[in-house]
PDB file of C-alpha atoms in Angstrom:
ATOM      1  CA  LEU K   1     -19.761  -3.550  13.822  1.00 66.00           C
ATOM      2  CA  VAL K   2     -19.059  -5.308  10.544  1.00 71.00           C
ATOM      3  CA  MET K   3     -17.197  -8.583  10.492  1.00 81.00           C
ATOM      4  CA  ASP K   4     -16.110 -10.673   7.543  1.00 87.00           C
ATOM      5  CA  PHE K   5     -13.606 -13.472   7.172  1.00 90.00           C
ATOM      6  CA  LEU K   6     -10.587 -12.780   4.965  1.00 91.00           C
ATOM      7  CA  LYS K   7      -8.883 -15.938   3.778  1.00 94.00           C
ATOM      8  CA  GLY K   8      -5.201 -15.199   3.711  1.00 94.00           C
ATOM      9  CA  VAL K   9      -2.237 -14.245   5.886  1.00 94.00           C
ATOM     10  CA  PRO K  10      -1.197 -10.991   7.473  1.00 96.00           C
ATOM     11  CA  LEU K  11       1.687  -9.211   5.790  1.00 95.00           C
ATOM     12  CA  SER K  12       3.635  -9.720   9.016  1.00 96.00           C
ATOM     13  CA  ARG K  13       3.701 -13.439   8.185  1.00 95.00           C
ATOM     14  CA  ALA K  14       4.214 -13.178   4.409  1.00 92.00           C
ATOM     15  CA  SER K  15       7.960 -13.821   4.579  1.00 92.00           C
ATOM     16  CA  GLY K  16       7.397 -17.061   6.484  1.00 93.00           C
ATOM     17  CA  GLU K  17       4.696 -18.121   4.028  1.00 91.00           C
ATOM     18  CA  MET K  18       6.998 -17.475   1.078  1.00 91.00           C
ATOM     19  CA  LYS K  19       9.736 -19.560   2.729  1.00 93.00           C
ATOM     20  CA  ARG K  20       7.241 -22.340   3.404  1.00 92.00           C
ATOM     21  CA  LYS K  21       6.278 -22.323  -0.294  1.00 91.00           C
ATOM     22  CA  GLY K  22       9.935 -22.399  -1.380  1.00 93.00           C
ATOM     23  CA  ILE K  23      10.037 -18.817  -2.664  1.00 92.00           C
ATOM     24  CA  VAL K  24      13.537 -17.351  -2.449  1.00 92.00           C
ATOM     25  CA  ALA K  25      13.662 -13.974  -0.654  1.00 89.00           C
ATOM     26  CA  ASN K  26      15.459 -12.141  -3.485  1.00 91.00           C
ATOM     27  CA  GLY K  27      14.149 -14.332  -6.262  1.00 93.00           C
ATOM     28  CA  VAL K  28      11.946 -13.376  -9.192  1.00 94.00           C
ATOM     29  CA  GLU K  29       8.716 -14.483  -7.525  1.00 93.00           C
ATOM     30  CA  ALA K  30       9.431 -12.478  -4.386  1.00 93.00           C
ATOM     31  CA  LYS K  31      10.231  -9.387  -6.426  1.00 94.00           C
ATOM     32  CA  MET K  32       7.038  -9.786  -8.437  1.00 93.00           C
ATOM     33  CA  PHE K  33       5.090 -10.151  -5.195  1.00 92.00           C
ATOM     34  CA  ALA K  34       6.694  -7.000  -3.775  1.00 92.00           C
ATOM     35  CA  ARG K  35       5.857  -4.975  -6.910  1.00 93.00           C
ATOM     36  CA  LYS K  36       2.267  -6.178  -6.928  1.00 93.00           C
ATOM     37  CA  LEU K  37       1.917  -5.471  -3.204  1.00 93.00           C
ATOM     38  CA  LEU K  38       3.348  -1.967  -3.565  1.00 92.00           C
ATOM     39  CA  LYS K  39       1.043  -1.226  -6.514  1.00 94.00           C
ATOM     40  CA  SER K  40      -2.008  -2.525  -4.622  1.00 94.00           C
ATOM     41  CA  LEU K  41      -1.232  -0.572  -1.474  1.00 94.00           C
ATOM     42  CA  THR K  42      -0.424   2.602  -3.446  1.00 92.00           C
ATOM     43  CA  THR K  43      -3.719   2.296  -5.327  1.00 94.00           C
ATOM     44  CA  ALA K  44      -5.764   1.588  -2.171  1.00 94.00           C
ATOM     45  CA  PHE K  45      -4.244   4.294   0.007  1.00 94.00           C
ATOM     46  CA  GLY K  46      -3.869   6.771  -2.844  1.00 93.00           C
ATOM     47  CA  TRP K  47      -7.581   6.509  -3.565  1.00 95.00           C
ATOM     48  CA  SER K  48      -8.514   6.572   0.103  1.00 95.00           C
ATOM     49  CA  ILE K  49      -6.445   9.635   0.963  1.00 94.00           C
ATOM     50  CA  LEU K  50      -6.525  11.649  -2.269  1.00 95.00           C
ATOM     51  CA  GLU K  51      -9.989  10.816  -3.582  1.00 95.00           C
ATOM     52  CA  SER K  52     -12.231  10.058  -0.624  1.00 95.00           C
ATOM     53  CA  GLY K  53     -10.257  11.829   2.108  1.00 96.00           C
ATOM     54  CA  PHE K  54     -11.141   9.038   4.521  1.00 95.00           C
ATOM     55  CA  PHE K  55      -8.458   6.416   5.239  1.00 95.00           C
ATOM     56  CA  HIS K  56      -7.236   3.573   7.437  1.00 95.00           C
ATOM     57  CA  ALA K  57      -4.833   5.149   9.920  1.00 94.00           C
ATOM     58  CA  ASP K  58      -3.352   2.003  11.459  1.00 95.00           C
ATOM     59  CA  ALA K  59      -1.875   0.218   8.468  1.00 93.00           C
ATOM     60  CA  HIS K  60       0.818  -1.947  10.005  1.00 96.00           C
ATOM     61  CA  PRO K  61       1.761  -5.416   8.652  1.00 95.00           C
ATOM     62  CA  GLY K  62      -0.668  -7.143  11.022  1.00 95.00           C
ATOM     63  CA  ASN K  63      -3.606  -5.186   9.576  1.00 95.00           C
ATOM     64  CA  ILE K  64      -2.745  -5.810   5.931  1.00 96.00           C
ATOM     65  CA  PHE K  65      -3.646  -9.268   4.637  1.00 95.00           C
ATOM     66  CA  ILE K  66      -2.436 -11.026   1.523  1.00 94.00           C
ATOM     67  CA  LEU K  67      -5.532 -12.895   0.410  1.00 94.00           C
ATOM     68  CA  ASP K  68      -5.349 -16.376  -1.107  1.00 91.00           C
ATOM     69  CA  ASP K  69      -6.341 -14.945  -4.490  1.00 91.00           C
ATOM     70  CA  GLY K  70      -3.464 -12.400  -4.412  1.00 87.00           C
ATOM     71  CA  ARG K  71      -5.490  -9.319  -3.513  1.00 92.00           C
ATOM     72  CA  ILE K  72      -4.861  -7.295  -0.368  1.00 94.00           C
ATOM     73  CA  GLY K  73      -7.320  -7.001   2.472  1.00 94.00           C
ATOM     74  CA  LEU K  74      -7.314  -4.411   5.234  1.00 94.00           C
ATOM     75  CA  ILE K  75      -8.600  -5.184   8.708  1.00 93.00           C
ATOM     76  CA  ASP K  76      -9.127  -3.300  11.962  1.00 92.00           C
ATOM     77  CA  PHE K  77     -10.569   0.038  10.954  1.00 91.00           C
ATOM     78  CA  GLY K  78     -10.636   1.131  14.589  1.00 90.00           C
ATOM     79  CA  GLN K  79      -8.449   4.083  13.741  1.00 94.00           C
ATOM     80  CA  VAL K  80      -9.394   6.104  10.669  1.00 95.00           C
ATOM     81  CA  LYS K  81      -8.742   9.687   9.686  1.00 95.00           C
ATOM     82  CA  GLN K  82     -10.404  12.176   7.425  1.00 96.00           C
ATOM     83  CA  VAL K  83      -8.664  15.013   5.592  1.00 94.00           C
ATOM     84  CA  ASN K  84     -10.319  17.917   3.811  1.00 95.00           C
ATOM     85  CA  SER K  85     -10.073  18.683   0.119  1.00 95.00           C
ATOM     86  CA  ASP K  86      -7.516  21.473   0.590  1.00 93.00           C
ATOM     87  CA  PHE K  87      -5.129  19.102   2.349  1.00 93.00           C
ATOM     88  CA  ARG K  88      -5.677  16.401  -0.271  1.00 95.00           C
ATOM     89  CA  GLU K  89      -4.895  18.905  -3.023  1.00 94.00           C
ATOM     90  CA  ALA K  90      -1.720  20.035  -1.209  1.00 94.00           C
ATOM     91  CA  VAL K  91      -0.539  16.418  -0.867  1.00 94.00           C
ATOM     92  CA  ALA K  92      -1.222  15.728  -4.541  1.00 94.00           C
ATOM     93  CA  LYS K  93       0.721  18.845  -5.617  1.00 95.00           C
ATOM     94  CA  VAL K  94       3.687  17.914  -3.423  1.00 94.00           C
ATOM     95  CA  ILE K  95       3.801  14.408  -4.874  1.00 93.00           C
ATOM     96  CA  LEU K  96       3.654  15.810  -8.423  1.00 94.00           C
ATOM     97  CA  VAL K  97       6.450  18.354  -7.923  1.00 95.00           C
ATOM     98  CA  LEU K  98       8.606  15.664  -6.274  1.00 94.00           C
ATOM     99  CA  ASP K  99       8.104  13.502  -9.333  1.00 93.00           C
ATOM    100  CA  GLU K 100       8.860  16.349 -11.741  1.00 94.00           C
ATOM    101  CA  ARG K 101      12.085  17.569 -10.076  1.00 94.00           C
ATOM    102  CA  LYS K 102      15.399  17.389 -11.899  1.00 93.00           C
ATOM    103  CA  SER K 103      17.434  16.584  -8.782  1.00 91.00           C
ATOM    104  CA  ASP K 104      17.315  16.690  -4.995  1.00 90.00           C
ATOM    105  CA  ASP K 105      19.583  19.721  -4.818  1.00 90.00           C
ATOM    106  CA  ASN K 106      18.379  21.828  -7.757  1.00 92.00           C
ATOM    107  CA  PRO K 107      17.566  25.242  -6.180  1.00 93.00           C
ATOM    108  CA  ASP K 108      14.532  25.857  -8.449  1.00 95.00           C
ATOM    109  CA  ASP K 109      13.116  22.449  -7.595  1.00 94.00           C
ATOM    110  CA  LEU K 110      13.686  23.023  -3.869  1.00 94.00           C
ATOM    111  CA  VAL K 111      11.759  26.302  -4.027  1.00 95.00           C
ATOM    112  CA  ARG K 112       8.826  24.683  -5.910  1.00 95.00           C
ATOM    113  CA  ILE K 113       8.686  21.677  -3.601  1.00 95.00           C
ATOM    114  CA  GLY K 114       8.983  23.881  -0.539  1.00 94.00           C
ATOM    115  CA  THR K 115       6.241  26.221  -1.717  1.00 94.00           C
ATOM    116  CA  TYR K 116       3.771  23.369  -2.167  1.00 94.00           C
ATOM    117  CA  ALA K 117       4.926  21.558   0.984  1.00 94.00           C
ATOM    118  CA  ALA K 118       4.275  24.689   3.053  1.00 91.00           C
ATOM    119  CA  GLY K 119       0.618  24.175   2.128  1.00 90.00           C
ATOM    120  CA  LEU K 120       0.549  21.012   4.215  1.00 91.00           C
ATOM    121  CA  GLY K 121       0.339  23.157   7.343  1.00 89.00           C
ATOM    122  CA  ILE K 122       3.466  21.802   9.023  1.00 89.00           C
ATOM    123  CA  GLU K 123       5.208  24.542  10.965  1.00 91.00           C
ATOM    124  CA  LEU K 124       8.971  24.519  11.102  1.00 92.00           C
ATOM    125  CA  LYS K 125      11.213  26.230  13.656  1.00 93.00           C
ATOM    126  CA  ASP K 126      12.571  29.645  12.719  1.00 91.00           C
ATOM    127  CA  ASP K 127      16.180  28.391  12.473  1.00 93.00           C
ATOM    128  CA  VAL K 128      15.380  25.747   9.834  1.00 91.00           C
ATOM    129  CA  PRO K 129      17.139  26.402   6.493  1.00 89.00           C
ATOM    130  CA  ALA K 130      15.126  27.839   3.599  1.00 87.00           C
ATOM    131  CA  HIS K 131      14.800  24.424   1.989  1.00 91.00           C
ATOM    132  CA  GLY K 132      13.290  22.929   5.171  1.00 93.00           C
ATOM    133  CA  HIS K 133       9.817  22.357   3.738  1.00 94.00           C
ATOM    134  CA  ALA K 134      11.304  20.744   0.638  1.00 94.00           C
ATOM    135  CA  ALA K 135      13.471  18.438   2.752  1.00 93.00           C
ATOM    136  CA  MET K 136      10.458  17.531   4.890  1.00 93.00           C
ATOM    137  CA  ALA K 137       8.404  16.720   1.777  1.00 93.00           C
ATOM    138  CA  MET K 138      11.162  14.523   0.379  1.00 93.00           C
ATOM    139  CA  TRP K 139      11.438  12.680   3.693  1.00 92.00           C
ATOM    140  CA  LEU K 140       7.665  12.141   3.961  1.00 90.00           C
ATOM    141  CA  PHE K 141       6.711  11.357   0.383  1.00 87.00           C
ATOM    142  CA  ASP K 142       9.725  10.221  -1.601  1.00 81.00           C
ATOM    143  CA  GLY K 143      10.928   6.661  -1.448  1.00 66.00           C
ATOM    144  CA  SER K 144      13.635   6.969  -4.106  1.00 66.00           C
TER     145      SER K 144
END
């Protein structure tokens, strides 16, 4: 068991902390905070999943801390997962083809995305349309 003290607040209380400090919810400071948080979490989890294959599997707002110096801290590693290199490669390819697509309904893009997404090992029912894997990949990995 490893224990360390993280000086900060859980993400679940960040909104209240911003209010307490006079930061407006849709103001410039809040938007800058959100961008920095998203970048930090993307970097941390991207590295964990895609590079090491070993990641925190219980990342809810109570387990993500905003440290006093602005960095993020993760707590409660009671649930972790490990994925093999083939799965990591499949995830990376899906993310790349999602980023490279021309549109969400371009047939060529749907075929490419679906082909790579099928490598994730998710089985779909027989009556799912041909673009089912592509739609699943967009739902899982695309926040746009």
